Amino acid sequence: MKPLILAVGFLSLAGPALAWSDLERMNVAMALGDLLASEEACGLTYDQDAIAAYIDKHVPAEDMEFSSNLTMMTMGQKAQLADMSVSQRTAHCRQVGRVAKANGFIP
């Protein structure tokens, strides 16, 4: 009986860990999509090697869904950027520039 209880306990702990991994991967696609969609709108030019290094560091090589998630997030953010007020875009671009700099995308 104890092995069964241990197995059920382990699976209940492993479930959230797997879900977090999926959530974390989606968050990376969402955040990077936001930055990439904002590049032109915010007048920035990103270092392509820095983008590649960021992906190497944050996206597992076996993640076959990342590219499509990134595309979806980038397209969605471009649509949102088109509807932003001047002040909202100023605030958005300010933070995007800070994040881009912190991650080495811009000097």
PDB file of N, CA and C in Angstrom:
ATOM      1  N   MET A   1       0.814  -1.191   0.000  1.00  0.00           N
ATOM      2  CA  MET A   1       0.000   0.000   0.000  1.00  0.00           C
ATOM      3  C   MET A   1       0.866   1.266   0.000  1.00  0.00           C
ATOM      4  N   LYS A   2       1.984   1.264   0.717  1.00  0.00           N
ATOM      5  CA  LYS A   2       2.835   2.446   0.771  1.00  0.00           C
ATOM      6  C   LYS A   2       3.385   2.845  -0.598  1.00  0.00           C
ATOM      7  N   PRO A   3       3.850   1.902  -1.444  1.00  0.00           N
ATOM      8  CA  PRO A   3       4.340   2.316  -2.754  1.00  0.00           C
ATOM      9  C   PRO A   3       3.266   3.029  -3.574  1.00  0.00           C
ATOM     10  N   LEU A   4       2.019   2.586  -3.469  1.00  0.00           N
ATOM     11  CA  LEU A   4       0.945   3.228  -4.203  1.00  0.00           C
ATOM     12  C   LEU A   4       0.729   4.664  -3.703  1.00  0.00           C
ATOM     13  N   ILE A   5       0.749   4.841  -2.416  1.00  0.00           N
ATOM     14  CA  ILE A   5       0.569   6.172  -1.835  1.00  0.00           C
ATOM     15  C   ILE A   5       1.719   7.085  -2.253  1.00  0.00           C
ATOM     16  N   LEU A   6       2.934   6.566  -2.237  1.00  0.00           N
ATOM     17  CA  LEU A   6       4.083   7.364  -2.662  1.00  0.00           C
ATOM     18  C   LEU A   6       3.989   7.744  -4.135  1.00  0.00           C
ATOM     19  N   ALA A   7       3.541   6.803  -4.977  1.00  0.00           N
ATOM     20  CA  ALA A   7       3.417   7.077  -6.401  1.00  0.00           C
ATOM     21  C   ALA A   7       2.359   8.147  -6.663  1.00  0.00           C
ATOM     22  N   VAL A   8       1.218   8.046  -5.983  1.00  0.00           N
ATOM     23  CA  VAL A   8       0.168   9.044  -6.147  1.00  0.00           C
ATOM     24  C   VAL A   8       0.658  10.404  -5.664  1.00  0.00           C
ATOM     25  N   GLY A   9       1.364  10.431  -4.543  1.00  0.00           N
ATOM     26  CA  GLY A   9       1.914  11.680  -4.026  1.00  0.00           C
ATOM     27  C   GLY A   9       2.898  12.294  -4.992  1.00  0.00           C
ATOM     28  N   PHE A  10       3.767  11.478  -5.569  1.00  0.00           N
ATOM     29  CA  PHE A  10       4.740  11.983  -6.533  1.00  0.00           C
ATOM     30  C   PHE A  10       4.054  12.547  -7.756  1.00  0.00           C
ATOM     31  N   LEU A  11       3.055  11.852  -8.289  1.00  0.00           N
ATOM     32  CA  LEU A  11       2.358  12.336  -9.471  1.00  0.00           C
ATOM     33  C   LEU A  11       1.616  13.634  -9.202  1.00  0.00           C
ATOM     34  N   SER A  12       1.080  13.777  -8.000  1.00  0.00           N
ATOM     35  CA  SER A  12       0.382  15.021  -7.686  1.00  0.00           C
ATOM     36  C   SER A  12       1.362  16.185  -7.611  1.00  0.00           C
ATOM     37  N   LEU A  13       2.597  15.918  -7.227  1.00  0.00           N
ATOM     38  CA  LEU A  13       3.617  16.970  -7.209  1.00  0.00           C
ATOM     39  C   LEU A  13       4.183  17.214  -8.599  1.00  0.00           C
ATOM     40  N   ALA A  14       4.284  16.171  -9.410  1.00  0.00           N
ATOM     41  CA  ALA A  14       4.853  16.300 -10.751  1.00  0.00           C
ATOM     42  C   ALA A  14       3.903  17.032 -11.688  1.00  0.00           C
ATOM     43  N   GLY A  15       2.606  16.864 -11.501  1.00  0.00           N
ATOM     44  CA  GLY A  15       1.619  17.515 -12.358  1.00  0.00           C
ATOM     45  C   GLY A  15       1.801  19.016 -12.408  1.00  0.00           C
ATOM     46  N   PRO A  16       1.806  19.708 -11.258  1.00  0.00           N
ATOM     47  CA  PRO A  16       2.005  21.146 -11.297  1.00  0.00           C
ATOM     48  C   PRO A  16       3.350  21.553 -11.890  1.00  0.00           C
ATOM     49  N   ALA A  17       4.380  20.747 -11.678  1.00  0.00           N
ATOM     50  CA  ALA A  17       5.691  21.069 -12.235  1.00  0.00           C
ATOM     51  C   ALA A  17       5.631  21.048 -13.760  1.00  0.00           C
ATOM     52  N   LEU A  18       4.927  20.053 -14.312  1.00  0.00           N
ATOM     53  CA  LEU A  18       4.796  19.988 -15.758  1.00  0.00           C
ATOM     54  C   LEU A  18       3.968  21.161 -16.274  1.00  0.00           C
ATOM     55  N   ALA A  19       2.899  21.490 -15.583  1.00  0.00           N
ATOM     56  CA  ALA A  19       2.064  22.605 -15.996  1.00  0.00           C
ATOM     57  C   ALA A  19       2.856  23.915 -15.929  1.00  0.00           C
ATOM     58  N   TRP A  20       3.673  24.085 -14.900  1.00  0.00           N
ATOM     59  CA  TRP A  20       4.486  25.298 -14.768  1.00  0.00           C
ATOM     60  C   TRP A  20       5.445  25.413 -15.945  1.00  0.00           C
ATOM     61  N   SER A  21       6.011  24.302 -16.345  1.00  0.00           N
ATOM     62  CA  SER A  21       6.931  24.319 -17.469  1.00  0.00           C
ATOM     63  C   SER A  21       6.222  24.827 -18.728  1.00  0.00           C
ATOM     64  N   ASP A  22       5.005  24.344 -18.970  1.00  0.00           N
ATOM     65  CA  ASP A  22       4.236  24.798 -20.119  1.00  0.00           C
ATOM     66  C   ASP A  22       3.897  26.280 -19.984  1.00  0.00           C
ATOM     67  N   LEU A  23       3.516  26.693 -18.792  1.00  0.00           N
ATOM     68  CA  LEU A  23       3.201  28.094 -18.547  1.00  0.00           C
ATOM     69  C   LEU A  23       4.428  28.967 -18.737  1.00  0.00           C
ATOM     70  N   GLU A  24       5.550  28.501 -18.238  1.00  0.00           N
ATOM     71  CA  GLU A  24       6.788  29.258 -18.374  1.00  0.00           C
ATOM     72  C   GLU A  24       7.181  29.406 -19.845  1.00  0.00           C
ATOM     73  N   ARG A  25       7.019  28.338 -20.598  1.00  0.00           N
ATOM     74  CA  ARG A  25       7.338  28.400 -22.029  1.00  0.00           C
ATOM     75  C   ARG A  25       6.435  29.393 -22.748  1.00  0.00           C
ATOM     76  N   MET A  26       5.141  29.398 -22.396  1.00  0.00           N
ATOM     77  CA  MET A  26       4.213  30.334 -23.015  1.00  0.00           C
ATOM     78  C   MET A  26       4.563  31.766 -22.615  1.00  0.00           C
ATOM     79  N   ASN A  27       4.974  31.959 -21.371  1.00  0.00           N
ATOM     80  CA  ASN A  27       5.365  33.297 -20.918  1.00  0.00           C
ATOM     81  C   ASN A  27       6.585  33.813 -21.671  1.00  0.00           C
ATOM     82  N   VAL A  28       7.537  32.927 -21.963  1.00  0.00           N
ATOM     83  CA  VAL A  28       8.715  33.342 -22.736  1.00  0.00           C
ATOM     84  C   VAL A  28       8.282  33.766 -24.135  1.00  0.00           C
ATOM     85  N   ALA A  29       7.403  32.980 -24.762  1.00  0.00           N
ATOM     86  CA  ALA A  29       6.918  33.331 -26.102  1.00  0.00           C
ATOM     87  C   ALA A  29       6.157  34.652 -26.072  1.00  0.00           C
ATOM     88  N   MET A  30       5.344  34.855 -25.033  1.00  0.00           N
ATOM     89  CA  MET A  30       4.565  36.086 -24.921  1.00  0.00           C
ATOM     90  C   MET A  30       5.479  37.296 -24.727  1.00  0.00           C
ATOM     91  N   ALA A  31       6.427  37.184 -23.819  1.00  0.00           N
ATOM     92  CA  ALA A  31       7.322  38.308 -23.532  1.00  0.00           C
ATOM     93  C   ALA A  31       8.213  38.629 -24.731  1.00  0.00           C
ATOM     94  N   LEU A  32       8.778  37.609 -25.352  1.00  0.00           N
ATOM     95  CA  LEU A  32       9.633  37.839 -26.509  1.00  0.00           C
ATOM     96  C   LEU A  32       8.816  38.367 -27.681  1.00  0.00           C
ATOM     97  N   GLY A  33       7.612  37.845 -27.854  1.00  0.00           N
ATOM     98  CA  GLY A  33       6.723  38.344 -28.907  1.00  0.00           C
ATOM     99  C   GLY A  33       6.429  39.820 -28.732  1.00  0.00           C
ATOM    100  N   ASP A  34       6.221  40.239 -27.482  1.00  0.00           N
ATOM    101  CA  ASP A  34       5.984  41.647 -27.179  1.00  0.00           C
ATOM    102  C   ASP A  34       7.193  42.487 -27.585  1.00  0.00           C
ATOM    103  N   LEU A  35       8.385  42.024 -27.220  1.00  0.00           N
ATOM    104  CA  LEU A  35       9.602  42.767 -27.570  1.00  0.00           C
ATOM    105  C   LEU A  35       9.809  42.837 -29.086  1.00  0.00           C
ATOM    106  N   LEU A  36       9.624  41.713 -29.755  1.00  0.00           N
ATOM    107  CA  LEU A  36       9.859  41.692 -31.196  1.00  0.00           C
ATOM    108  C   LEU A  36       8.832  42.532 -31.947  1.00  0.00           C
ATOM    109  N   ALA A  37       7.574  42.477 -31.530  1.00  0.00           N
ATOM    110  CA  ALA A  37       6.540  43.281 -32.172  1.00  0.00           C
ATOM    111  C   ALA A  37       6.789  44.772 -31.963  1.00  0.00           C
ATOM    112  N   SER A  38       7.420  45.107 -30.850  1.00  0.00           N
ATOM    113  CA  SER A  38       7.644  46.502 -30.485  1.00  0.00           C
ATOM    114  C   SER A  38       8.895  47.101 -31.118  1.00  0.00           C
ATOM    115  N   GLU A  39       9.742  46.291 -31.681  1.00  0.00           N
ATOM    116  CA  GLU A  39      11.028  46.769 -32.201  1.00  0.00           C
ATOM    117  C   GLU A  39      10.839  47.947 -33.165  1.00  0.00           C
ATOM    118  N   GLU A  40      10.107  47.746 -34.201  1.00  0.00           N
ATOM    119  CA  GLU A  40       9.922  48.798 -35.202  1.00  0.00           C
ATOM    120  C   GLU A  40       9.060  49.934 -34.658  1.00  0.00           C
ATOM    121  N   ALA A  41       7.969  49.592 -33.974  1.00  0.00           N
ATOM    122  CA  ALA A  41       7.042  50.607 -33.444  1.00  0.00           C
ATOM    123  C   ALA A  41       7.726  51.547 -32.454  1.00  0.00           C
ATOM    124  N   CYS A  42       8.738  51.034 -31.771  1.00  0.00           N
ATOM    125  CA  CYS A  42       9.445  51.841 -30.769  1.00  0.00           C
ATOM    126  C   CYS A  42      10.757  52.411 -31.297  1.00  0.00           C
ATOM    127  N   GLY A  43      11.024  52.219 -32.583  1.00  0.00           N
ATOM    128  CA  GLY A  43      12.224  52.788 -33.186  1.00  0.00           C
ATOM    129  C   GLY A  43      13.511  52.133 -32.725  1.00  0.00           C
ATOM    130  N   LEU A  44      13.449  50.840 -32.440  1.00  0.00           N
ATOM    131  CA  LEU A  44      14.622  50.111 -31.953  1.00  0.00           C
ATOM    132  C   LEU A  44      15.158  49.183 -33.040  1.00  0.00           C
ATOM    133  N   THR A  45      16.406  48.792 -32.915  1.00  0.00           N
ATOM    134  CA  THR A  45      17.011  47.787 -33.786  1.00  0.00           C
ATOM    135  C   THR A  45      17.743  46.800 -32.897  1.00  0.00           C
ATOM    136  N   TYR A  46      17.280  45.571 -32.907  1.00  0.00           N
ATOM    137  CA  TYR A  46      17.832  44.552 -32.005  1.00  0.00           C
ATOM    138  C   TYR A  46      19.022  43.822 -32.615  1.00  0.00           C
ATOM    139  N   ASP A  47      19.920  43.434 -31.753  1.00  0.00           N
ATOM    140  CA  ASP A  47      21.069  42.593 -32.104  1.00  0.00           C
ATOM    141  C   ASP A  47      20.556  41.172 -32.317  1.00  0.00           C
ATOM    142  N   GLN A  48      20.679  40.693 -33.528  1.00  0.00           N
ATOM    143  CA  GLN A  48      20.144  39.380 -33.874  1.00  0.00           C
ATOM    144  C   GLN A  48      20.836  38.242 -33.117  1.00  0.00           C
ATOM    145  N   ASP A  49      22.131  38.393 -32.865  1.00  0.00           N
ATOM    146  CA  ASP A  49      22.847  37.376 -32.086  1.00  0.00           C
ATOM    147  C   ASP A  49      22.335  37.332 -30.649  1.00  0.00           C
ATOM    148  N   ALA A  50      21.942  38.484 -30.111  1.00  0.00           N
ATOM    149  CA  ALA A  50      21.405  38.528 -28.745  1.00  0.00           C
ATOM    150  C   ALA A  50      20.052  37.818 -28.676  1.00  0.00           C
ATOM    151  N   ILE A  51      19.242  37.975 -29.715  1.00  0.00           N
ATOM    152  CA  ILE A  51      17.954  37.263 -29.762  1.00  0.00           C
ATOM    153  C   ILE A  51      18.203  35.761 -29.789  1.00  0.00           C
ATOM    154  N   ALA A  52      19.134  35.339 -30.629  1.00  0.00           N
ATOM    155  CA  ALA A  52      19.453  33.910 -30.724  1.00  0.00           C
ATOM    156  C   ALA A  52      19.965  33.378 -29.384  1.00  0.00           C
ATOM    157  N   ALA A  53      20.813  34.142 -28.728  1.00  0.00           N
ATOM    158  CA  ALA A  53      21.350  33.719 -27.427  1.00  0.00           C
ATOM    159  C   ALA A  53      20.236  33.640 -26.378  1.00  0.00           C
ATOM    160  N   TYR A  54      19.301  34.574 -26.415  1.00  0.00           N
ATOM    161  CA  TYR A  54      18.171  34.563 -25.479  1.00  0.00           C
ATOM    162  C   TYR A  54      17.339  33.297 -25.671  1.00  0.00           C
ATOM    163  N   ILE A  55      17.073  32.953 -26.912  1.00  0.00           N
ATOM    164  CA  ILE A  55      16.302  31.740 -27.199  1.00  0.00           C
ATOM    165  C   ILE A  55      17.077  30.512 -26.748  1.00  0.00           C
ATOM    166  N   ASP A  56      18.364  30.453 -27.039  1.00  0.00           N
ATOM    167  CA  ASP A  56      19.185  29.315 -26.597  1.00  0.00           C
ATOM    168  C   ASP A  56      19.131  29.146 -25.081  1.00  0.00           C
ATOM    169  N   LYS A  57      19.084  30.251 -24.373  1.00  0.00           N
ATOM    170  CA  LYS A  57      19.094  30.208 -22.913  1.00  0.00           C
ATOM    171  C   LYS A  57      17.723  29.871 -22.326  1.00  0.00           C
ATOM    172  N   HIS A  58      16.645  30.360 -22.936  1.00  0.00           N
ATOM    173  CA  HIS A  58      15.328  30.286 -22.314  1.00  0.00           C
ATOM    174  C   HIS A  58      14.342  29.306 -22.946  1.00  0.00           C
ATOM    175  N   VAL A  59      14.655  28.780 -24.125  1.00  0.00           N
ATOM    176  CA  VAL A  59      13.716  27.890 -24.817  1.00  0.00           C
ATOM    177  C   VAL A  59      14.367  26.527 -25.016  1.00  0.00           C
ATOM    178  N   PRO A  60      13.755  25.472 -24.472  1.00  0.00           N
ATOM    179  CA  PRO A  60      14.309  24.137 -24.671  1.00  0.00           C
ATOM    180  C   PRO A  60      14.369  23.785 -26.166  1.00  0.00           C
ATOM    181  N   ALA A  61      15.434  23.145 -26.574  1.00  0.00           N
ATOM    182  CA  ALA A  61      15.633  22.807 -27.984  1.00  0.00           C
ATOM    183  C   ALA A  61      14.515  21.928 -28.530  1.00  0.00           C
ATOM    184  N   GLU A  62      13.903  21.115 -27.689  1.00  0.00           N
ATOM    185  CA  GLU A  62      12.860  20.198 -28.153  1.00  0.00           C
ATOM    186  C   GLU A  62      11.468  20.836 -28.198  1.00  0.00           C
ATOM    187  N   ASP A  63      11.349  22.102 -27.854  1.00  0.00           N
ATOM    188  CA  ASP A  63      10.048  22.772 -27.808  1.00  0.00           C
ATOM    189  C   ASP A  63       9.576  23.114 -29.223  1.00  0.00           C
ATOM    190  N   MET A  64       8.778  22.235 -29.787  1.00  0.00           N
ATOM    191  CA  MET A  64       8.288  22.412 -31.154  1.00  0.00           C
ATOM    192  C   MET A  64       7.164  23.439 -31.240  1.00  0.00           C
ATOM    193  N   GLU A  65       6.587  23.851 -30.132  1.00  0.00           N
ATOM    194  CA  GLU A  65       5.474  24.797 -30.137  1.00  0.00           C
ATOM    195  C   GLU A  65       5.931  26.246 -30.006  1.00  0.00           C
ATOM    196  N   PHE A  66       7.170  26.451 -29.628  1.00  0.00           N
ATOM    197  CA  PHE A  66       7.625  27.815 -29.355  1.00  0.00           C
ATOM    198  C   PHE A  66       7.473  28.736 -30.558  1.00  0.00           C
ATOM    199  N   SER A  67       7.900  28.299 -31.725  1.00  0.00           N
ATOM    200  CA  SER A  67       7.862  29.172 -32.913  1.00  0.00           C
ATOM    201  C   SER A  67       6.453  29.623 -33.237  1.00  0.00           C
ATOM    202  N   SER A  68       5.496  28.699 -33.207  1.00  0.00           N
ATOM    203  CA  SER A  68       4.120  29.093 -33.516  1.00  0.00           C
ATOM    204  C   SER A  68       3.546  29.973 -32.413  1.00  0.00           C
ATOM    205  N   ASN A  69       3.872  29.686 -31.149  1.00  0.00           N
ATOM    206  CA  ASN A  69       3.417  30.547 -30.050  1.00  0.00           C
ATOM    207  C   ASN A  69       4.012  31.943 -30.181  1.00  0.00           C
ATOM    208  N   LEU A  70       5.280  32.013 -30.531  1.00  0.00           N
ATOM    209  CA  LEU A  70       5.941  33.300 -30.700  1.00  0.00           C
ATOM    210  C   LEU A  70       5.292  34.102 -31.826  1.00  0.00           C
ATOM    211  N   THR A  71       5.003  33.452 -32.932  1.00  0.00           N
ATOM    212  CA  THR A  71       4.346  34.120 -34.057  1.00  0.00           C
ATOM    213  C   THR A  71       2.983  34.660 -33.641  1.00  0.00           C
ATOM    214  N   MET A  72       2.213  33.839 -32.944  1.00  0.00           N
ATOM    215  CA  MET A  72       0.882  34.250 -32.496  1.00  0.00           C
ATOM    216  C   MET A  72       0.979  35.454 -31.553  1.00  0.00           C
ATOM    217  N   MET A  73       1.918  35.399 -30.612  1.00  0.00           N
ATOM    218  CA  MET A  73       2.075  36.489 -29.653  1.00  0.00           C
ATOM    219  C   MET A  73       2.567  37.769 -30.331  1.00  0.00           C
ATOM    220  N   THR A  74       3.478  37.636 -31.278  1.00  0.00           N
ATOM    221  CA  THR A  74       4.005  38.798 -31.989  1.00  0.00           C
ATOM    222  C   THR A  74       2.907  39.470 -32.805  1.00  0.00           C
ATOM    223  N   MET A  75       2.121  38.686 -33.502  1.00  0.00           N
ATOM    224  CA  MET A  75       1.032  39.246 -34.302  1.00  0.00           C
ATOM    225  C   MET A  75      -0.012  39.925 -33.417  1.00  0.00           C
ATOM    226  N   GLY A  76      -0.330  39.308 -32.294  1.00  0.00           N
ATOM    227  CA  GLY A  76      -1.298  39.905 -31.371  1.00  0.00           C
ATOM    228  C   GLY A  76      -0.806  41.225 -30.808  1.00  0.00           C
ATOM    229  N   GLN A  77       0.466  41.285 -30.465  1.00  0.00           N
ATOM    230  CA  GLN A  77       1.023  42.522 -29.913  1.00  0.00           C
ATOM    231  C   GLN A  77       1.077  43.619 -30.970  1.00  0.00           C
ATOM    232  N   LYS A  78       1.361  43.268 -32.208  1.00  0.00           N
ATOM    233  CA  LYS A  78       1.357  44.280 -33.272  1.00  0.00           C
ATOM    234  C   LYS A  78      -0.030  44.908 -33.403  1.00  0.00           C
ATOM    235  N   ALA A  79      -1.071  44.109 -33.283  1.00  0.00           N
ATOM    236  CA  ALA A  79      -2.434  44.636 -33.340  1.00  0.00           C
ATOM    237  C   ALA A  79      -2.706  45.559 -32.155  1.00  0.00           C
ATOM    238  N   GLN A  80      -2.222  45.192 -30.979  1.00  0.00           N
ATOM    239  CA  GLN A  80      -2.417  46.040 -29.801  1.00  0.00           C
ATOM    240  C   GLN A  80      -1.660  47.359 -29.931  1.00  0.00           C
ATOM    241  N   LEU A  81      -0.467  47.299 -30.479  1.00  0.00           N
ATOM    242  CA  LEU A  81       0.321  48.522 -30.658  1.00  0.00           C
ATOM    243  C   LEU A  81      -0.401  49.523 -31.552  1.00  0.00           C
ATOM    244  N   ALA A  82      -1.108  49.036 -32.549  1.00  0.00           N
ATOM    245  CA  ALA A  82      -1.824  49.914 -33.473  1.00  0.00           C
ATOM    246  C   ALA A  82      -2.942  50.678 -32.771  1.00  0.00           C
ATOM    247  N   ASP A  83      -3.460  50.137 -31.689  1.00  0.00           N
ATOM    248  CA  ASP A  83      -4.571  50.765 -30.963  1.00  0.00           C
ATOM    249  C   ASP A  83      -4.142  51.564 -29.743  1.00  0.00           C
ATOM    250  N   MET A  84      -2.856  51.677 -29.481  1.00  0.00           N
ATOM    251  CA  MET A  84      -2.393  52.386 -28.284  1.00  0.00           C
ATOM    252  C   MET A  84      -2.466  53.895 -28.465  1.00  0.00           C
ATOM    253  N   SER A  85      -2.793  54.579 -27.377  1.00  0.00           N
ATOM    254  CA  SER A  85      -2.722  56.043 -27.378  1.00  0.00           C
ATOM    255  C   SER A  85      -1.252  56.441 -27.398  1.00  0.00           C
ATOM    256  N   VAL A  86      -1.007  57.702 -27.647  1.00  0.00           N
ATOM    257  CA  VAL A  86       0.370  58.193 -27.681  1.00  0.00           C
ATOM    258  C   VAL A  86       1.040  57.967 -26.329  1.00  0.00           C
ATOM    259  N   SER A  87       0.335  58.284 -25.255  1.00  0.00           N
ATOM    260  CA  SER A  87       0.915  58.125 -23.912  1.00  0.00           C
ATOM    261  C   SER A  87       1.161  56.660 -23.573  1.00  0.00           C
ATOM    262  N   GLN A  88       0.227  55.815 -23.942  1.00  0.00           N
ATOM    263  CA  GLN A  88       0.405  54.381 -23.677  1.00  0.00           C
ATOM    264  C   GLN A  88       1.593  53.851 -24.460  1.00  0.00           C
ATOM    265  N   ARG A  89       1.722  54.276 -25.702  1.00  0.00           N
ATOM    266  CA  ARG A  89       2.854  53.826 -26.518  1.00  0.00           C
ATOM    267  C   ARG A  89       4.172  54.340 -25.942  1.00  0.00           C
ATOM    268  N   THR A  90       4.184  55.575 -25.449  1.00  0.00           N
ATOM    269  CA  THR A  90       5.390  56.123 -24.826  1.00  0.00           C
ATOM    270  C   THR A  90       5.801  55.265 -23.632  1.00  0.00           C
ATOM    271  N   ALA A  91       4.847  54.948 -22.766  1.00  0.00           N
ATOM    272  CA  ALA A  91       5.139  54.130 -21.596  1.00  0.00           C
ATOM    273  C   ALA A  91       5.567  52.723 -22.007  1.00  0.00           C
ATOM    274  N   HIS A  92       4.862  52.161 -22.972  1.00  0.00           N
ATOM    275  CA  HIS A  92       5.184  50.818 -23.457  1.00  0.00           C
ATOM    276  C   HIS A  92       6.600  50.778 -24.029  1.00  0.00           C
ATOM    277  N   CYS A  93       6.899  51.720 -24.892  1.00  0.00           N
ATOM    278  CA  CYS A  93       8.215  51.733 -25.543  1.00  0.00           C
ATOM    279  C   CYS A  93       9.336  52.007 -24.550  1.00  0.00           C
ATOM    280  N   ARG A  94       9.053  52.803 -23.553  1.00  0.00           N
ATOM    281  CA  ARG A  94      10.073  53.050 -22.524  1.00  0.00           C
ATOM    282  C   ARG A  94      10.463  51.756 -21.848  1.00  0.00           C
ATOM    283  N   GLN A  95       9.463  50.981 -21.436  1.00  0.00           N
ATOM    284  CA  GLN A  95       9.764  49.722 -20.744  1.00  0.00           C
ATOM    285  C   GLN A  95      10.364  48.697 -21.700  1.00  0.00           C
ATOM    286  N   VAL A  96       9.871  48.649 -22.925  1.00  0.00           N
ATOM    287  CA  VAL A  96      10.440  47.725 -23.913  1.00  0.00           C
ATOM    288  C   VAL A  96      11.919  48.028 -24.117  1.00  0.00           C
ATOM    289  N   GLY A  97      12.258  49.294 -24.226  1.00  0.00           N
ATOM    290  CA  GLY A  97      13.666  49.665 -24.385  1.00  0.00           C
ATOM    291  C   GLY A  97      14.510  49.244 -23.196  1.00  0.00           C
ATOM    292  N   ARG A  98      13.962  49.403 -21.998  1.00  0.00           N
ATOM    293  CA  ARG A  98      14.695  49.002 -20.787  1.00  0.00           C
ATOM    294  C   ARG A  98      14.904  47.485 -20.750  1.00  0.00           C
ATOM    295  N   VAL A  99      13.859  46.743 -21.097  1.00  0.00           N
ATOM    296  CA  VAL A  99      13.968  45.279 -21.119  1.00  0.00           C
ATOM    297  C   VAL A  99      14.931  44.834 -22.202  1.00  0.00           C
ATOM    298  N   ALA A 100      14.833  45.455 -23.376  1.00  0.00           N
ATOM    299  CA  ALA A 100      15.734  45.100 -24.478  1.00  0.00           C
ATOM    300  C   ALA A 100      17.189  45.340 -24.091  1.00  0.00           C
ATOM    301  N   LYS A 101      17.439  46.444 -23.426  1.00  0.00           N
ATOM    302  CA  LYS A 101      18.806  46.750 -22.975  1.00  0.00           C
ATOM    303  C   LYS A 101      19.270  45.761 -21.912  1.00  0.00           C
ATOM    304  N   ALA A 102      18.407  45.459 -20.960  1.00  0.00           N
ATOM    305  CA  ALA A 102      18.759  44.532 -19.875  1.00  0.00           C
ATOM    306  C   ALA A 102      19.089  43.139 -20.394  1.00  0.00           C
ATOM    307  N   ASN A 103      18.478  42.772 -21.533  1.00  0.00           N
ATOM    308  CA  ASN A 103      18.722  41.449 -22.116  1.00  0.00           C
ATOM    309  C   ASN A 103      19.738  41.472 -23.246  1.00  0.00           C
ATOM    310  N   GLY A 104      20.397  42.608 -23.451  1.00  0.00           N
ATOM    311  CA  GLY A 104      21.462  42.703 -24.446  1.00  0.00           C
ATOM    312  C   GLY A 104      20.995  42.832 -25.875  1.00  0.00           C
ATOM    313  N   PHE A 105      19.706  43.120 -26.107  1.00  0.00           N
ATOM    314  CA  PHE A 105      19.205  43.264 -27.470  1.00  0.00           C
ATOM    315  C   PHE A 105      19.641  44.580 -28.091  1.00  0.00           C
ATOM    316  N   ILE A 106      19.832  45.610 -27.224  1.00  0.00           N
ATOM    317  CA  ILE A 106      20.324  46.903 -27.683  1.00  0.00           C
ATOM    318  C   ILE A 106      21.436  47.335 -26.719  1.00  0.00           C
ATOM    319  N   PRO A 107      22.341  48.189 -27.201  1.00  0.00           N
ATOM    320  CA  PRO A 107      23.430  48.652 -26.318  1.00  0.00           C
ATOM    321  C   PRO A 107      22.945  49.624 -25.257  1.00  0.00           C
TER     322      PRO A 107
END
